[in-house]
Amino acid sequence: MADVSSDEYVQNGVTRRILLAGPRSFCAGVERAIEIVERALESRGAPVYVRKQIVHNVSVVDDLAGRGAVFVEELEEVPDGSTVVFSAHGVSPAVREEAEERGLDVIDGTCPLVAKVHAKARRYAARGDTVVLIGHAGHEEVEGTLGEAPESMVLVQTAEEVRELSMADPQVSYLTQTTLGVDETAEVVDALRERFPLLYEPPSEDICYATTNRQNALKAIIPEADLVLVVGSANSSNSVRLVELSRYAGTPAELIDTAEDIRPEWLEGVRTIGLTGGASAPPALVEGVVSALSAHGPVTVEEREIARETVYFDLPSAVRGDAPRPADGLSS
Ligand code: 0O3
Ligand code: SF4
């Protein structure tokens, strides 16, 4: 953390309060994806190639790179005969086919909840729907999902874009990226309902439990916070949504990769700091922020837990080994 010795609270010995949002940090899909790379390194030995960042976090990627993972943008950078892990955000069928044609040893790190959205995209497109995907252009998850049925899918990012849709197809369904802002997505869905009165509504939400919980947990502490710090990387959609949520509610918020990024001027006049971490942010980095703040003046730390997460995703058989594990699939 940068020098905060000029901070008035530090000088006057005023106790600051850190309010920890719970749940925060790693979700089940991220833990699974990281463990897949770790186990692949153990069982296959380095190098293990990973297509794209396994999750959108600089520290996670640097740590795995230091242990022999080689992160590449595209499969053409993966040598023949190598092991390649697909990131948690998923891949399009075209990428899967390319890997199969090349005979690469593929281990799929796609979060099962992202895979579920892919399955819905295939199902809806196969029955003849025009499938509207709500998501961010260029995001890897969106690229992968759109790749399931490119002829039948259309991407929208805002309610405005929904109103501009020109198709007259009465058979329209929608899907979403898993890491969107819950409230802003509801507005886009409302616009879709208005534009397409016969809109098919999926039976369950695509914004996942972890995204929803982290947003709700932050909402619970925002009213008491003078500043919100979100641990996460700049390309992490779900982490950026947490910053936006706080700013939208009127509380200043900053995205930080580590405690080193905290600027002393942010803390001026700040008595209560709300602290959380995106789904790809290691819990240790959040603890590092607490330690850094504690090292520069008296603090109290309170946790507000709005939900307890017990979701666990089994590992793919390629890296499962013989150790006894919970039953396949989702358990909670
Ligand atoms: O999708 P997002 O940019 O938020 O991805 P992160 O930061 O890696 O977090 C994990 C979420 C994910 C793998 C897709 O749902
Ligand atoms: Fe899976 Fe949700 Fe985590 Fe994404 S944020 S990896 S969908 S559990």
PDB file of C-alpha atoms in Angstrom, residues 74-303:
ATOM      1  CA  GLU A  74      -5.143 -18.763 -29.560  1.00  0.00           C
ATOM      2  CA  LEU A  75      -4.635 -22.482 -30.158  1.00  0.00           C
ATOM      3  CA  GLU A  76      -2.167 -21.846 -32.984  1.00  0.00           C
ATOM      4  CA  GLU A  77       0.346 -20.904 -30.284  1.00  0.00           C
ATOM      5  CA  VAL A  78       0.008 -24.356 -28.678  1.00  0.00           C
ATOM      6  CA  PRO A  79       2.566 -26.885 -29.968  1.00  0.00           C
ATOM      7  CA  ASP A  80       1.293 -30.214 -31.346  1.00  0.00           C
ATOM      8  CA  GLY A  81       0.935 -32.924 -28.736  1.00  0.00           C
ATOM      9  CA  SER A  82       0.573 -30.461 -25.840  1.00  0.00           C
ATOM     10  CA  THR A  83      -1.974 -30.177 -23.072  1.00  0.00           C
ATOM     11  CA  VAL A  84      -4.241 -27.131 -23.268  1.00  0.00           C
ATOM     12  CA  VAL A  85      -6.737 -25.949 -20.671  1.00  0.00           C
ATOM     13  CA  PHE A  86      -9.759 -23.903 -21.768  1.00  0.00           C
ATOM     14  CA  SER A  87     -10.467 -20.957 -19.474  1.00  0.00           C
ATOM     15  CA  ALA A  88     -13.418 -20.706 -17.062  1.00  0.00           C
ATOM     16  CA  HIS A  89     -15.181 -18.345 -19.476  1.00  0.00           C
ATOM     17  CA  GLY A  90     -15.750 -21.091 -22.056  1.00  0.00           C
ATOM     18  CA  VAL A  91     -14.982 -21.472 -25.752  1.00  0.00           C
ATOM     19  CA  SER A  92     -16.998 -21.638 -28.954  1.00  0.00           C
ATOM     20  CA  PRO A  93     -17.527 -24.982 -30.716  1.00  0.00           C
ATOM     21  CA  ALA A  94     -15.098 -23.795 -33.416  1.00  0.00           C
ATOM     22  CA  VAL A  95     -12.284 -23.704 -30.848  1.00  0.00           C
ATOM     23  CA  ARG A  96     -13.198 -27.170 -29.570  1.00  0.00           C
ATOM     24  CA  GLU A  97     -13.195 -28.528 -33.114  1.00  0.00           C
ATOM     25  CA  GLU A  98      -9.819 -26.980 -33.880  1.00  0.00           C
ATOM     26  CA  ALA A  99      -8.319 -28.564 -30.756  1.00  0.00           C
ATOM     27  CA  GLU A 100      -9.823 -31.926 -31.637  1.00  0.00           C
ATOM     28  CA  GLU A 101      -8.554 -31.773 -35.224  1.00  0.00           C
ATOM     29  CA  ARG A 102      -5.084 -30.978 -33.914  1.00  0.00           C
ATOM     30  CA  GLY A 103      -5.275 -33.887 -31.467  1.00  0.00           C
ATOM     31  CA  LEU A 104      -4.437 -31.642 -28.506  1.00  0.00           C
ATOM     32  CA  ASP A 105      -4.874 -32.962 -24.974  1.00  0.00           C
ATOM     33  CA  VAL A 106      -7.772 -30.716 -23.932  1.00  0.00           C
ATOM     34  CA  ILE A 107      -8.861 -30.161 -20.344  1.00  0.00           C
ATOM     35  CA  ASP A 108     -11.960 -28.031 -20.137  1.00  0.00           C
ATOM     36  CA  GLY A 109     -11.941 -25.359 -17.414  1.00  0.00           C
ATOM     37  CA  THR A 110     -15.292 -23.904 -18.515  1.00  0.00           C
ATOM     38  CA  CYS A 111     -17.455 -23.222 -15.483  1.00  0.00           C
ATOM     39  CA  PRO A 112     -20.431 -25.619 -15.507  1.00  0.00           C
ATOM     40  CA  LEU A 113     -22.749 -22.614 -15.170  1.00  0.00           C
ATOM     41  CA  VAL A 114     -21.300 -21.079 -18.343  1.00  0.00           C
ATOM     42  CA  ALA A 115     -21.641 -24.464 -20.061  1.00  0.00           C
ATOM     43  CA  LYS A 116     -25.307 -24.444 -19.050  1.00  0.00           C
ATOM     44  CA  VAL A 117     -25.845 -21.172 -20.937  1.00  0.00           C
ATOM     45  CA  HIS A 118     -24.138 -22.711 -24.002  1.00  0.00           C
ATOM     46  CA  ALA A 119     -26.522 -25.673 -23.818  1.00  0.00           C
ATOM     47  CA  LYS A 120     -29.520 -23.331 -23.689  1.00  0.00           C
ATOM     48  CA  ALA A 121     -28.183 -21.393 -26.704  1.00  0.00           C
ATOM     49  CA  ARG A 122     -27.990 -24.638 -28.695  1.00  0.00           C
ATOM     50  CA  ARG A 123     -31.452 -25.733 -27.569  1.00  0.00           C
ATOM     51  CA  TYR A 124     -33.205 -22.449 -28.296  1.00  0.00           C
ATOM     52  CA  ALA A 125     -31.512 -22.043 -31.675  1.00  0.00           C
ATOM     53  CA  ALA A 126     -32.342 -25.636 -32.642  1.00  0.00           C
ATOM     54  CA  ARG A 127     -36.061 -25.033 -32.089  1.00  0.00           C
ATOM     55  CA  GLY A 128     -35.909 -22.015 -34.406  1.00  0.00           C
ATOM     56  CA  ASP A 129     -35.681 -19.098 -31.965  1.00  0.00           C
ATOM     57  CA  THR A 130     -33.816 -15.889 -32.548  1.00  0.00           C
ATOM     58  CA  VAL A 131     -31.716 -15.839 -29.384  1.00  0.00           C
ATOM     59  CA  VAL A 132     -30.855 -12.457 -27.928  1.00  0.00           C
ATOM     60  CA  LEU A 133     -27.715 -12.626 -25.795  1.00  0.00           C
ATOM     61  CA  ILE A 134     -27.345  -9.831 -23.250  1.00  0.00           C
ATOM     62  CA  GLY A 135     -23.649  -9.289 -22.635  1.00  0.00           C
ATOM     63  CA  HIS A 136     -20.525  -7.293 -23.316  1.00  0.00           C
ATOM     64  CA  ALA A 137     -19.115  -7.308 -26.837  1.00  0.00           C
ATOM     65  CA  GLY A 138     -15.657  -8.839 -27.047  1.00  0.00           C
ATOM     66  CA  HIS A 139     -15.838 -10.585 -23.657  1.00  0.00           C
ATOM     67  CA  GLU A 140     -14.564 -14.169 -23.917  1.00  0.00           C
ATOM     68  CA  GLU A 141     -17.695 -15.673 -22.409  1.00  0.00           C
ATOM     69  CA  VAL A 142     -19.839 -13.805 -24.930  1.00  0.00           C
ATOM     70  CA  GLU A 143     -17.622 -14.884 -27.838  1.00  0.00           C
ATOM     71  CA  GLY A 144     -17.939 -18.496 -26.722  1.00  0.00           C
ATOM     72  CA  THR A 145     -21.712 -18.406 -26.246  1.00  0.00           C
ATOM     73  CA  LEU A 146     -22.354 -16.592 -29.539  1.00  0.00           C
ATOM     74  CA  GLY A 147     -20.253 -19.230 -31.255  1.00  0.00           C
ATOM     75  CA  GLU A 148     -22.833 -21.909 -30.361  1.00  0.00           C
ATOM     76  CA  ALA A 149     -25.332 -20.612 -32.909  1.00  0.00           C
ATOM     77  CA  PRO A 150     -23.931 -17.532 -34.671  1.00  0.00           C
ATOM     78  CA  GLU A 151     -26.663 -17.528 -37.345  1.00  0.00           C
ATOM     79  CA  SER A 152     -29.471 -17.455 -34.779  1.00  0.00           C
ATOM     80  CA  MET A 153     -28.026 -15.141 -32.147  1.00  0.00           C
ATOM     81  CA  VAL A 154     -27.848 -11.402 -31.710  1.00  0.00           C
ATOM     82  CA  LEU A 155     -25.890  -9.566 -29.011  1.00  0.00           C
ATOM     83  CA  VAL A 156     -27.325  -6.587 -27.127  1.00  0.00           C
ATOM     84  CA  GLN A 157     -25.674  -4.576 -24.381  1.00  0.00           C
ATOM     85  CA  THR A 158     -28.297  -1.990 -23.418  1.00  0.00           C
ATOM     86  CA  ALA A 159     -32.058  -1.347 -23.403  1.00  0.00           C
ATOM     87  CA  GLU A 160     -31.391   1.227 -26.133  1.00  0.00           C
ATOM     88  CA  GLU A 161     -29.909  -1.475 -28.351  1.00  0.00           C
ATOM     89  CA  VAL A 162     -32.988  -3.633 -27.746  1.00  0.00           C
ATOM     90  CA  ARG A 163     -35.236  -0.839 -28.995  1.00  0.00           C
ATOM     91  CA  GLU A 164     -33.089  -0.615 -32.129  1.00  0.00           C
ATOM     92  CA  LEU A 165     -33.451  -4.327 -32.969  1.00  0.00           C
ATOM     93  CA  SER A 166     -34.986  -4.607 -36.398  1.00  0.00           C
ATOM     94  CA  MET A 167     -36.032  -8.265 -36.575  1.00  0.00           C
ATOM     95  CA  ALA A 168     -39.745  -9.060 -36.565  1.00  0.00           C
ATOM     96  CA  ASP A 169     -39.316 -12.662 -35.442  1.00  0.00           C
ATOM     97  CA  PRO A 170     -42.099 -13.549 -32.989  1.00  0.00           C
ATOM     98  CA  GLN A 171     -40.073 -16.463 -31.663  1.00  0.00           C
ATOM     99  CA  VAL A 172     -37.477 -14.711 -29.552  1.00  0.00           C
ATOM    100  CA  SER A 173     -35.717 -15.975 -26.437  1.00  0.00           C
ATOM    101  CA  TYR A 174     -32.882 -14.480 -24.444  1.00  0.00           C
ATOM    102  CA  LEU A 175     -29.803 -15.482 -22.510  1.00  0.00           C
ATOM    103  CA  THR A 176     -27.290 -13.468 -20.537  1.00  0.00           C
ATOM    104  CA  GLN A 177     -23.614 -13.439 -19.697  1.00  0.00           C
ATOM    105  CA  THR A 178     -23.179 -14.909 -16.197  1.00  0.00           C
ATOM    106  CA  THR A 179     -21.403 -11.913 -14.684  1.00  0.00           C
ATOM    107  CA  LEU A 180     -23.649  -8.950 -15.500  1.00  0.00           C
ATOM    108  CA  GLY A 181     -25.094  -6.329 -13.174  1.00  0.00           C
ATOM    109  CA  VAL A 182     -28.410  -7.734 -11.916  1.00  0.00           C
ATOM    110  CA  ASP A 183     -30.275  -4.400 -11.910  1.00  0.00           C
ATOM    111  CA  GLU A 184     -29.091  -3.143 -15.293  1.00  0.00           C
ATOM    112  CA  THR A 185     -29.841  -6.519 -16.862  1.00  0.00           C
ATOM    113  CA  ALA A 186     -33.399  -6.363 -15.508  1.00  0.00           C
ATOM    114  CA  GLU A 187     -33.824  -3.103 -17.445  1.00  0.00           C
ATOM    115  CA  VAL A 188     -32.624  -4.733 -20.656  1.00  0.00           C
ATOM    116  CA  VAL A 189     -34.986  -7.667 -20.103  1.00  0.00           C
ATOM    117  CA  ASP A 190     -37.882  -5.238 -19.530  1.00  0.00           C
ATOM    118  CA  ALA A 191     -37.044  -3.598 -22.862  1.00  0.00           C
ATOM    119  CA  LEU A 192     -37.048  -7.034 -24.503  1.00  0.00           C
ATOM    120  CA  ARG A 193     -40.490  -7.828 -23.046  1.00  0.00           C
ATOM    121  CA  GLU A 194     -41.795  -4.568 -24.410  1.00  0.00           C
ATOM    122  CA  ARG A 195     -40.242  -5.068 -27.833  1.00  0.00           C
ATOM    123  CA  PHE A 196     -41.206  -8.756 -28.133  1.00  0.00           C
ATOM    124  CA  PRO A 197     -44.476  -9.443 -26.266  1.00  0.00           C
ATOM    125  CA  LEU A 198     -44.165 -13.176 -26.966  1.00  0.00           C
ATOM    126  CA  LEU A 199     -40.614 -13.291 -25.581  1.00  0.00           C
ATOM    127  CA  TYR A 200     -39.678 -16.721 -24.239  1.00  0.00           C
ATOM    128  CA  GLU A 201     -38.312 -16.302 -20.715  1.00  0.00           C
ATOM    129  CA  PRO A 202     -35.775 -18.893 -19.612  1.00  0.00           C
ATOM    130  CA  PRO A 203     -36.904 -20.861 -16.544  1.00  0.00           C
ATOM    131  CA  SER A 204     -33.800 -19.841 -14.604  1.00  0.00           C
ATOM    132  CA  GLU A 205     -31.457 -16.845 -14.473  1.00  0.00           C
ATOM    133  CA  ASP A 206     -28.137 -16.981 -16.279  1.00  0.00           C
ATOM    134  CA  ILE A 207     -26.498 -14.395 -14.023  1.00  0.00           C
ATOM    135  CA  CYS A 208     -24.983 -16.884 -11.626  1.00  0.00           C
ATOM    136  CA  TYR A 209     -25.384 -17.317  -7.887  1.00  0.00           C
ATOM    137  CA  ALA A 210     -21.869 -15.956  -7.210  1.00  0.00           C
ATOM    138  CA  THR A 211     -22.365 -12.775  -9.239  1.00  0.00           C
ATOM    139  CA  THR A 212     -25.735 -12.167  -7.595  1.00  0.00           C
ATOM    140  CA  ASN A 213     -24.481 -12.866  -4.079  1.00  0.00           C
ATOM    141  CA  ARG A 214     -21.451 -10.558  -4.427  1.00  0.00           C
ATOM    142  CA  GLN A 215     -23.669  -7.736  -5.667  1.00  0.00           C
ATOM    143  CA  ASN A 216     -26.248  -8.235  -2.918  1.00  0.00           C
ATOM    144  CA  ALA A 217     -23.532  -8.489  -0.249  1.00  0.00           C
ATOM    145  CA  LEU A 218     -22.028  -5.219  -1.398  1.00  0.00           C
ATOM    146  CA  LYS A 219     -25.438  -3.552  -1.509  1.00  0.00           C
ATOM    147  CA  ALA A 220     -25.858  -4.481   2.164  1.00  0.00           C
ATOM    148  CA  ILE A 221     -22.748  -2.535   3.233  1.00  0.00           C
ATOM    149  CA  ILE A 222     -22.741   0.390   0.774  1.00  0.00           C
ATOM    150  CA  PRO A 223     -25.050   2.602   2.883  1.00  0.00           C
ATOM    151  CA  GLU A 224     -22.554   2.533   5.758  1.00  0.00           C
ATOM    152  CA  ALA A 225     -19.387   2.953   3.695  1.00  0.00           C
ATOM    153  CA  ASP A 226     -17.595   6.205   2.812  1.00  0.00           C
ATOM    154  CA  LEU A 227     -15.432   4.335   0.303  1.00  0.00           C
ATOM    155  CA  VAL A 228     -15.674   0.910  -1.299  1.00  0.00           C
ATOM    156  CA  LEU A 229     -12.594  -1.032  -2.363  1.00  0.00           C
ATOM    157  CA  VAL A 230     -13.115  -3.911  -4.793  1.00  0.00           C
ATOM    158  CA  VAL A 231     -10.231  -6.323  -5.210  1.00  0.00           C
ATOM    159  CA  GLY A 232     -10.162  -7.496  -8.814  1.00  0.00           C
ATOM    160  CA  SER A 233      -8.499  -6.934 -12.166  1.00  0.00           C
ATOM    161  CA  ALA A 234      -9.565  -4.366 -14.738  1.00  0.00           C
ATOM    162  CA  ASN A 235     -10.778  -6.976 -17.263  1.00  0.00           C
ATOM    163  CA  SER A 236     -12.893  -8.821 -14.688  1.00  0.00           C
ATOM    164  CA  SER A 237     -16.479  -8.100 -15.666  1.00  0.00           C
ATOM    165  CA  ASN A 238     -18.023  -9.124 -12.354  1.00  0.00           C
ATOM    166  CA  SER A 239     -15.496  -7.061 -10.363  1.00  0.00           C
ATOM    167  CA  VAL A 240     -16.083  -3.963 -12.489  1.00  0.00           C
ATOM    168  CA  ARG A 241     -19.839  -4.390 -11.966  1.00  0.00           C
ATOM    169  CA  LEU A 242     -19.245  -4.182  -8.191  1.00  0.00           C
ATOM    170  CA  VAL A 243     -17.428  -0.858  -8.589  1.00  0.00           C
ATOM    171  CA  GLU A 244     -20.222   0.473 -10.809  1.00  0.00           C
ATOM    172  CA  LEU A 245     -22.895  -0.684  -8.376  1.00  0.00           C
ATOM    173  CA  SER A 246     -21.289   1.248  -5.546  1.00  0.00           C
ATOM    174  CA  ARG A 247     -20.712   4.406  -7.570  1.00  0.00           C
ATOM    175  CA  TYR A 248     -24.271   4.255  -8.870  1.00  0.00           C
ATOM    176  CA  ALA A 249     -25.485   4.142  -5.261  1.00  0.00           C
ATOM    177  CA  GLY A 250     -23.435   7.271  -4.567  1.00  0.00           C
ATOM    178  CA  THR A 251     -20.506   5.739  -2.692  1.00  0.00           C
ATOM    179  CA  PRO A 252     -17.046   6.267  -4.212  1.00  0.00           C
ATOM    180  CA  ALA A 253     -15.452   2.974  -5.221  1.00  0.00           C
ATOM    181  CA  GLU A 254     -12.084   1.874  -6.552  1.00  0.00           C
ATOM    182  CA  LEU A 255     -10.927  -1.324  -8.237  1.00  0.00           C
ATOM    183  CA  ILE A 256      -7.545  -2.534  -6.984  1.00  0.00           C
ATOM    184  CA  ASP A 257      -5.433  -5.510  -7.955  1.00  0.00           C
ATOM    185  CA  THR A 258      -3.638  -5.505  -4.606  1.00  0.00           C
ATOM    186  CA  ALA A 259      -3.202  -3.321  -1.517  1.00  0.00           C
ATOM    187  CA  GLU A 260      -0.301  -1.658  -3.352  1.00  0.00           C
ATOM    188  CA  ASP A 261      -2.820   0.149  -5.558  1.00  0.00           C
ATOM    189  CA  ILE A 262      -4.498   2.027  -2.693  1.00  0.00           C
ATOM    190  CA  ARG A 263      -3.850   5.754  -3.016  1.00  0.00           C
ATOM    191  CA  PRO A 264      -3.600   7.800   0.207  1.00  0.00           C
ATOM    192  CA  GLU A 265      -5.899  10.514  -1.134  1.00  0.00           C
ATOM    193  CA  TRP A 266      -8.753   7.993  -1.437  1.00  0.00           C
ATOM    194  CA  LEU A 267      -8.683   7.555   2.339  1.00  0.00           C
ATOM    195  CA  GLU A 268      -8.889  11.206   3.297  1.00  0.00           C
ATOM    196  CA  GLY A 269     -11.914  11.757   5.531  1.00  0.00           C
ATOM    197  CA  VAL A 270     -12.913   8.103   5.147  1.00  0.00           C
ATOM    198  CA  ARG A 271     -14.074   6.488   8.360  1.00  0.00           C
ATOM    199  CA  THR A 272     -15.712   3.314   7.053  1.00  0.00           C
ATOM    200  CA  ILE A 273     -14.285   1.308   4.168  1.00  0.00           C
ATOM    201  CA  GLY A 274     -16.461  -1.306   2.463  1.00  0.00           C
ATOM    202  CA  LEU A 275     -14.289  -4.128   1.161  1.00  0.00           C
ATOM    203  CA  THR A 276     -15.057  -6.925  -1.259  1.00  0.00           C
ATOM    204  CA  GLY A 277     -13.415  -9.017  -3.968  1.00  0.00           C
ATOM    205  CA  GLY A 278     -14.703 -10.147  -7.350  1.00  0.00           C
ATOM    206  CA  ALA A 279     -15.239 -13.832  -8.111  1.00  0.00           C
ATOM    207  CA  SER A 280     -11.734 -14.152  -9.602  1.00  0.00           C
ATOM    208  CA  ALA A 281      -9.916 -12.291  -6.787  1.00  0.00           C
ATOM    209  CA  PRO A 282      -7.957 -14.503  -4.365  1.00  0.00           C
ATOM    210  CA  PRO A 283      -9.167 -14.201  -0.743  1.00  0.00           C
ATOM    211  CA  ALA A 284      -5.532 -13.659   0.333  1.00  0.00           C
ATOM    212  CA  LEU A 285      -5.453 -10.390  -1.598  1.00  0.00           C
ATOM    213  CA  VAL A 286      -8.486  -9.116   0.289  1.00  0.00           C
ATOM    214  CA  GLU A 287      -6.773 -10.127   3.539  1.00  0.00           C
ATOM    215  CA  GLY A 288      -3.734  -8.226   2.285  1.00  0.00           C
ATOM    216  CA  VAL A 289      -5.832  -5.079   2.018  1.00  0.00           C
ATOM    217  CA  VAL A 290      -7.059  -5.523   5.607  1.00  0.00           C
ATOM    218  CA  SER A 291      -3.455  -5.972   6.793  1.00  0.00           C
ATOM    219  CA  ALA A 292      -2.223  -2.970   4.839  1.00  0.00           C
ATOM    220  CA  LEU A 293      -4.960  -0.750   6.245  1.00  0.00           C
ATOM    221  CA  SER A 294      -4.333  -2.100   9.769  1.00  0.00           C
ATOM    222  CA  ALA A 295      -0.631  -1.393   9.480  1.00  0.00           C
ATOM    223  CA  HIS A 296      -1.309   2.302   9.016  1.00  0.00           C
ATOM    224  CA  GLY A 297      -3.636   3.043  11.903  1.00  0.00           C
ATOM    225  CA  PRO A 298      -6.161   1.429  14.237  1.00  0.00           C
ATOM    226  CA  VAL A 299      -8.986  -0.439  12.491  1.00  0.00           C
ATOM    227  CA  THR A 300     -11.896  -2.612  13.441  1.00  0.00           C
ATOM    228  CA  VAL A 301     -12.998  -5.323  11.033  1.00  0.00           C
ATOM    229  CA  GLU A 302     -16.613  -6.446  10.730  1.00  0.00           C
ATOM    230  CA  GLU A 303     -18.019  -8.984   8.319  1.00  0.00           C
TER     231      GLU A 303
END
